[in-house]
CSV table of C-alpha atoms in Angstrom, one decimal:
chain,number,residue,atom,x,y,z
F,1,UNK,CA,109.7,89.1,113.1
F,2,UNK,CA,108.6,92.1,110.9
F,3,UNK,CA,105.1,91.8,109.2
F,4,UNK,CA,101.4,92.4,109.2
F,5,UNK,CA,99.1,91.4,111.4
F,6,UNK,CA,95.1,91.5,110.8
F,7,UNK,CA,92.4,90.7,114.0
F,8,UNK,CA,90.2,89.2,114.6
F,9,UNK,CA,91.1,86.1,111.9
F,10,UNK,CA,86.8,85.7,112.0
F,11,UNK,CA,84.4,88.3,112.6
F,12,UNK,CA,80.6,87.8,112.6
F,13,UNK,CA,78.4,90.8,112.6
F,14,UNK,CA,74.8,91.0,112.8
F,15,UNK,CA,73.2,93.4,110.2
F,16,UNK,CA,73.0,97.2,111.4
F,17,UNK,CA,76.1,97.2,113.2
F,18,UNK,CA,79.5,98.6,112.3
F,19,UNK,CA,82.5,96.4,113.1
F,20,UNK,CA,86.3,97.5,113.2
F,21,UNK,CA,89.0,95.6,111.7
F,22,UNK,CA,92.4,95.8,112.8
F,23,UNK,CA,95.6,95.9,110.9
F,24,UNK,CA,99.0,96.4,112.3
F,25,UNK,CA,103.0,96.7,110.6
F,26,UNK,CA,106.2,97.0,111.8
F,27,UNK,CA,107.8,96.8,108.3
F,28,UNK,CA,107.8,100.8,109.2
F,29,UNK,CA,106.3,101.1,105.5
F,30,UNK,CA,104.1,104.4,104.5
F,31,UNK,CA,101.8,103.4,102.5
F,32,UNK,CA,98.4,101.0,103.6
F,33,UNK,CA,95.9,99.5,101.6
F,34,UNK,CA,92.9,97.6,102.2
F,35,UNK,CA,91.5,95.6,100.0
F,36,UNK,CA,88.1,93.1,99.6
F,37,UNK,CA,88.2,89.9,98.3
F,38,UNK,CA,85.2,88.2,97.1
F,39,UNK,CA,85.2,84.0,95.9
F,40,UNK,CA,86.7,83.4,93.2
F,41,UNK,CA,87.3,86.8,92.6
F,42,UNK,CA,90.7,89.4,92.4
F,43,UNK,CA,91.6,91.8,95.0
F,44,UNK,CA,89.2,95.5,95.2
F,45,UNK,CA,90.9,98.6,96.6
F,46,UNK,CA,88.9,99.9,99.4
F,47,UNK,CA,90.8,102.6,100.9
F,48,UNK,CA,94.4,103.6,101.1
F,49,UNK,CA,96.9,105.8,102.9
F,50,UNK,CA,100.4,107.3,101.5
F,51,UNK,CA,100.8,109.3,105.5
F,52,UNK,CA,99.3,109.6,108.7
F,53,UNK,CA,96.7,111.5,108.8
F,54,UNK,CA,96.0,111.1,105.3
F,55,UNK,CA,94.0,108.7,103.1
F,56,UNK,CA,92.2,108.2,99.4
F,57,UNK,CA,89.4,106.5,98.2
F,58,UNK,CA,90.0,103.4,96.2
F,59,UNK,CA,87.6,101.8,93.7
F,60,UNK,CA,84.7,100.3,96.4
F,61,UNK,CA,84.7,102.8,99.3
F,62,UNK,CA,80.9,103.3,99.9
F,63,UNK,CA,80.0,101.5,103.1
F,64,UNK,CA,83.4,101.5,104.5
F,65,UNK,CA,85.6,104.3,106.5
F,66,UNK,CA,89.5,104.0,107.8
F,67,UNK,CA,91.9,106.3,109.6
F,68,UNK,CA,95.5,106.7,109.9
F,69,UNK,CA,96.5,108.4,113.1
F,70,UNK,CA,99.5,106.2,113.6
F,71,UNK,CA,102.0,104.9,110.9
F,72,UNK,CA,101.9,101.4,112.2
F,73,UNK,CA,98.0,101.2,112.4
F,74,UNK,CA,95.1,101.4,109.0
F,75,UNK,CA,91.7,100.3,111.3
F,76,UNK,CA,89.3,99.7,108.5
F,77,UNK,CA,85.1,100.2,110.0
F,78,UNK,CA,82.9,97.9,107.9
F,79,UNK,CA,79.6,100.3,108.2
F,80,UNK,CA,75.7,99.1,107.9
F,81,UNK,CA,75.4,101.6,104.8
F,82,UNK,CA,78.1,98.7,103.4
F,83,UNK,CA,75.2,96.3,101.7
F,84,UNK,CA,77.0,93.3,101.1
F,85,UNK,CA,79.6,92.8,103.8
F,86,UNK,CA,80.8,89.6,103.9
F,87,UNK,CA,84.4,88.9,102.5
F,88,UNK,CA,87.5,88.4,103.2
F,89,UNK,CA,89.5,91.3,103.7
F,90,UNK,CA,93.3,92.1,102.8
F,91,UNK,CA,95.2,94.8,104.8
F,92,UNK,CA,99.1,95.6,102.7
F,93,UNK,CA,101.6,97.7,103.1
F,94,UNK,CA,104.5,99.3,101.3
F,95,UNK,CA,107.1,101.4,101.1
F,96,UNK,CA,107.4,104.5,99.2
F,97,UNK,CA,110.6,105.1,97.3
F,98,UNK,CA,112.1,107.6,94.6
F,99,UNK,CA,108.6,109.1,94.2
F,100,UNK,CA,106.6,106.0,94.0
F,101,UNK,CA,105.1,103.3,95.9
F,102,UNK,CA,107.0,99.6,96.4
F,103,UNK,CA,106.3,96.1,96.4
F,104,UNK,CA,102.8,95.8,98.8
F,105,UNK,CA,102.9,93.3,101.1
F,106,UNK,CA,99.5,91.8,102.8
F,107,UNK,CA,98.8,89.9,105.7
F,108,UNK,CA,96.9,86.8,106.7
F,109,UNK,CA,93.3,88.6,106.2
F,110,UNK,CA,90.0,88.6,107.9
F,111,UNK,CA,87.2,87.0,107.3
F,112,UNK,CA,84.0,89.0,107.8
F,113,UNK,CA,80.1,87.5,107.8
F,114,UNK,CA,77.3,88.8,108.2
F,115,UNK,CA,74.2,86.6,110.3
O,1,UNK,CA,92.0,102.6,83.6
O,2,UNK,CA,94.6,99.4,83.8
O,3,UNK,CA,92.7,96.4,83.1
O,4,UNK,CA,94.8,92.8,83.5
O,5,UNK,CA,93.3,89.9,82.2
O,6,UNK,CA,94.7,86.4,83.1
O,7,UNK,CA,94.4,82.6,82.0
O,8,UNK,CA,93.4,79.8,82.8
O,9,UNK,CA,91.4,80.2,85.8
O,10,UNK,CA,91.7,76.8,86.9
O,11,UNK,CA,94.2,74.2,86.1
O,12,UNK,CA,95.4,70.7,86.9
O,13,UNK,CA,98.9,69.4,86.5
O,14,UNK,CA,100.3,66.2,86.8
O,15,UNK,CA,103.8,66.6,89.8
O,16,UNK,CA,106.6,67.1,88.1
O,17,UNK,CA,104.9,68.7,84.8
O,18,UNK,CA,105.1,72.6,84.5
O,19,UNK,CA,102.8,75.2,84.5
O,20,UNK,CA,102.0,78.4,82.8
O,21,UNK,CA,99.8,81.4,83.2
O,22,UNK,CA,99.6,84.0,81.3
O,23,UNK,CA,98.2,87.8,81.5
O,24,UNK,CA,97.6,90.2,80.0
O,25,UNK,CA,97.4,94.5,80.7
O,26,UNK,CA,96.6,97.8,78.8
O,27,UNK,CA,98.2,100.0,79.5
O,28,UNK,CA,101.5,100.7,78.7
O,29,UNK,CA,102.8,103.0,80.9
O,30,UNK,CA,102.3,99.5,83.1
O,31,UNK,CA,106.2,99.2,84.6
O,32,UNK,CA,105.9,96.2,87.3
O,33,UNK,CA,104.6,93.3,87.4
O,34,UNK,CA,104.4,91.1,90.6
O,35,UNK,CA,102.9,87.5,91.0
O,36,UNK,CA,101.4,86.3,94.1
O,37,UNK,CA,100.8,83.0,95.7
O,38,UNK,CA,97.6,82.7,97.8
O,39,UNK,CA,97.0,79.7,100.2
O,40,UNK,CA,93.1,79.0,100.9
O,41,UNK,CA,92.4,81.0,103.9
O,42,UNK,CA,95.5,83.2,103.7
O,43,UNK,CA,97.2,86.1,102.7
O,44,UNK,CA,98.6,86.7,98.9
O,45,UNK,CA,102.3,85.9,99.6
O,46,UNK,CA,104.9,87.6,96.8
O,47,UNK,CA,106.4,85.1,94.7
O,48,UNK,CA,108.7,86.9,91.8
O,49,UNK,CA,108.1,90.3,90.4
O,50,UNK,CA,109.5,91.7,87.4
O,51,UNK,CA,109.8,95.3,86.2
O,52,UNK,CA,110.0,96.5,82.6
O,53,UNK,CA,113.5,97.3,81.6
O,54,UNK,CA,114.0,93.4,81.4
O,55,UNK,CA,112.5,90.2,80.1
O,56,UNK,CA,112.7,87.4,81.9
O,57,UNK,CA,113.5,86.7,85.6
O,58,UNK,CA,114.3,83.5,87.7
O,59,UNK,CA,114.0,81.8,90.7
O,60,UNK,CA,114.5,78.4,91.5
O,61,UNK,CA,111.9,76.4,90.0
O,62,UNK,CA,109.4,80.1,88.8
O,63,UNK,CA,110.2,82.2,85.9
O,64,UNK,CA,108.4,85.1,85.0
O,65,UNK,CA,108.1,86.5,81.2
O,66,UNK,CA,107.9,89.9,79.9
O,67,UNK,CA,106.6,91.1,76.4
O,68,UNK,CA,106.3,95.0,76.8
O,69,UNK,CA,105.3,95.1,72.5
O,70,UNK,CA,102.3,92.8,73.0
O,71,UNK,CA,101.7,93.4,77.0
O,72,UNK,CA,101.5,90.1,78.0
O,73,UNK,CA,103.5,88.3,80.9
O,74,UNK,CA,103.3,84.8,82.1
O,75,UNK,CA,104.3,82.9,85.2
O,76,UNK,CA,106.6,79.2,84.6
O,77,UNK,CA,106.4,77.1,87.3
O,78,UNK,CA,109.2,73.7,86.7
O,79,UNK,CA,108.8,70.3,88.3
O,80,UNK,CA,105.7,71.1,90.4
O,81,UNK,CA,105.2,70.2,93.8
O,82,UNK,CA,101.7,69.4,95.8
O,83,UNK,CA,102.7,72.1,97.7
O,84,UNK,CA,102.7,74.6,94.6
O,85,UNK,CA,98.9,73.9,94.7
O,86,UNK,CA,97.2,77.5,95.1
O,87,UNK,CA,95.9,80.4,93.4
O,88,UNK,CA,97.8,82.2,91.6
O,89,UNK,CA,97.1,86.3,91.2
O,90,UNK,CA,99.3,88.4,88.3
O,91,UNK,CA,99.2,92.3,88.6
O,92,UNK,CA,100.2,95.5,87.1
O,93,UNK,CA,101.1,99.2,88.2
O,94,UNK,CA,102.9,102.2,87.1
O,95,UNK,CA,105.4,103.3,90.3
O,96,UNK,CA,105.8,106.6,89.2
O,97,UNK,CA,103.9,107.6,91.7
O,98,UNK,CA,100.9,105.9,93.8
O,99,UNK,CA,101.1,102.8,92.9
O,100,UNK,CA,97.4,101.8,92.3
O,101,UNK,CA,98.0,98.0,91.6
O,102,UNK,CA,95.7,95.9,89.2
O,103,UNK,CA,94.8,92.4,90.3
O,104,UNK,CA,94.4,89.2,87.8
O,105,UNK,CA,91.3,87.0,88.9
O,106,UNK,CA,93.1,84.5,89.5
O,107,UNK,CA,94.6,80.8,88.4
O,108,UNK,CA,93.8,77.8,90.8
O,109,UNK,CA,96.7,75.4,90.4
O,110,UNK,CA,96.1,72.0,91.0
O,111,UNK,CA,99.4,69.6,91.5
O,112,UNK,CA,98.3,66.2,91.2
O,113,UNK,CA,100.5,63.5,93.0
């Protein structure tokens, strides 16, 4: 089955410590996003990535770092600068076509706390 | 920026009855529009998209309207289910190049039986 995978589902971190979150595709798509979602809330663009090797800033980055060293992999490291960590987060991917980016697609999420 | 407004933020239908929600962007150079589907506890899941060179797309039971003159579209969903029951997100983006997409906040949908 092609798709997106995100680990751990649940992740509890005690405050001061970095955690990593894991996102994975096999839809052999380009581009990478990761997003935050707060309750009741849309969808915030942490960070994303066009190539390997390469990534931008998106609208909430403070607190949060990623890197692309393999197409099929966008870790995202939730930082203790990152003041108000707990969310759910969104990992997508998409292709990139005539120029432009495609449909994204996202996967189940994880669901961070902080203790 | 893009800025996408959306309506209602919550609402309850009676199965069977249809729903509609409605959003709204800025900017105009704005040339798709995808809807998702978000089940508590999961992922947003693509429903329909639509992209600006037409009007109005089906599938099944969801529709999905374009205006590009008054930049509004709207999501029609016929004969609900219990299972439609969800949140709803719209969105814009331009995919001339990266396609930074701009998320509604959201409809919950509520199918009564």
């Amino acid at each position: 089955d092609g798709g997106i995978t995100q680990s751990p589902k649940y992740l509890f971190r005690k405050e001061g410590q970095n955690v990593t979150l894991s996102c994975e595709q096999n839809l052999n798509h380009d581009a990478m996003y990761w997003y935050r979602q707060d309750p009741g809330q849309g969808l915030r663009l942490i960070y994303y990535s066009q190539i390997v090797n390469d990534f931008q800033k998106g609208d909430i980055a403070e607190g949060y770092s990623v890197s692309r060293e393999k197409k099929e992999s966008f870790p995202l490291t939730v930082t203790s600068a990152q003041k108000n960590p707990t969310a759910f987060y969104l990992c997508a991917s998409s292709r990139i076509t005539g120029g432009g980016t495609d449909t994204q697609y996202f996967g189940p999420g994880t669901r961070l706390t902080v203790l | 920026g893009e800025n996408v407004e959306q309506h209602p933020s919550t609402l309850s239908v009676q199965e069977g009855d249809s729903a509609v929600i409605k959003c709204t962007y800025s900017d105009s150079a704005s040339n798709y529009f995808p809807w998702y589907k978000q089940e508590l506890g999961k992922g947003p899941q693509l429903i329909i998209d639509i992209r600006s060179n037409v009007g109005e797309k089906k599938d099944q039971r969801i529709a999905v309207t374009l205006n590009k003159t008054a930049k509004h579209f709207s999501l029609h969903i016929t004969e609900t289910q219990p299972e439609d029951s969800a949140v709803y997100f719209c969105a814009a983006s331009y995919t001339g190049g990266y396609q930074k997409v701009t998320f509604g906040t959201g409809t919950k949908l509520q199918v009564i039986p």
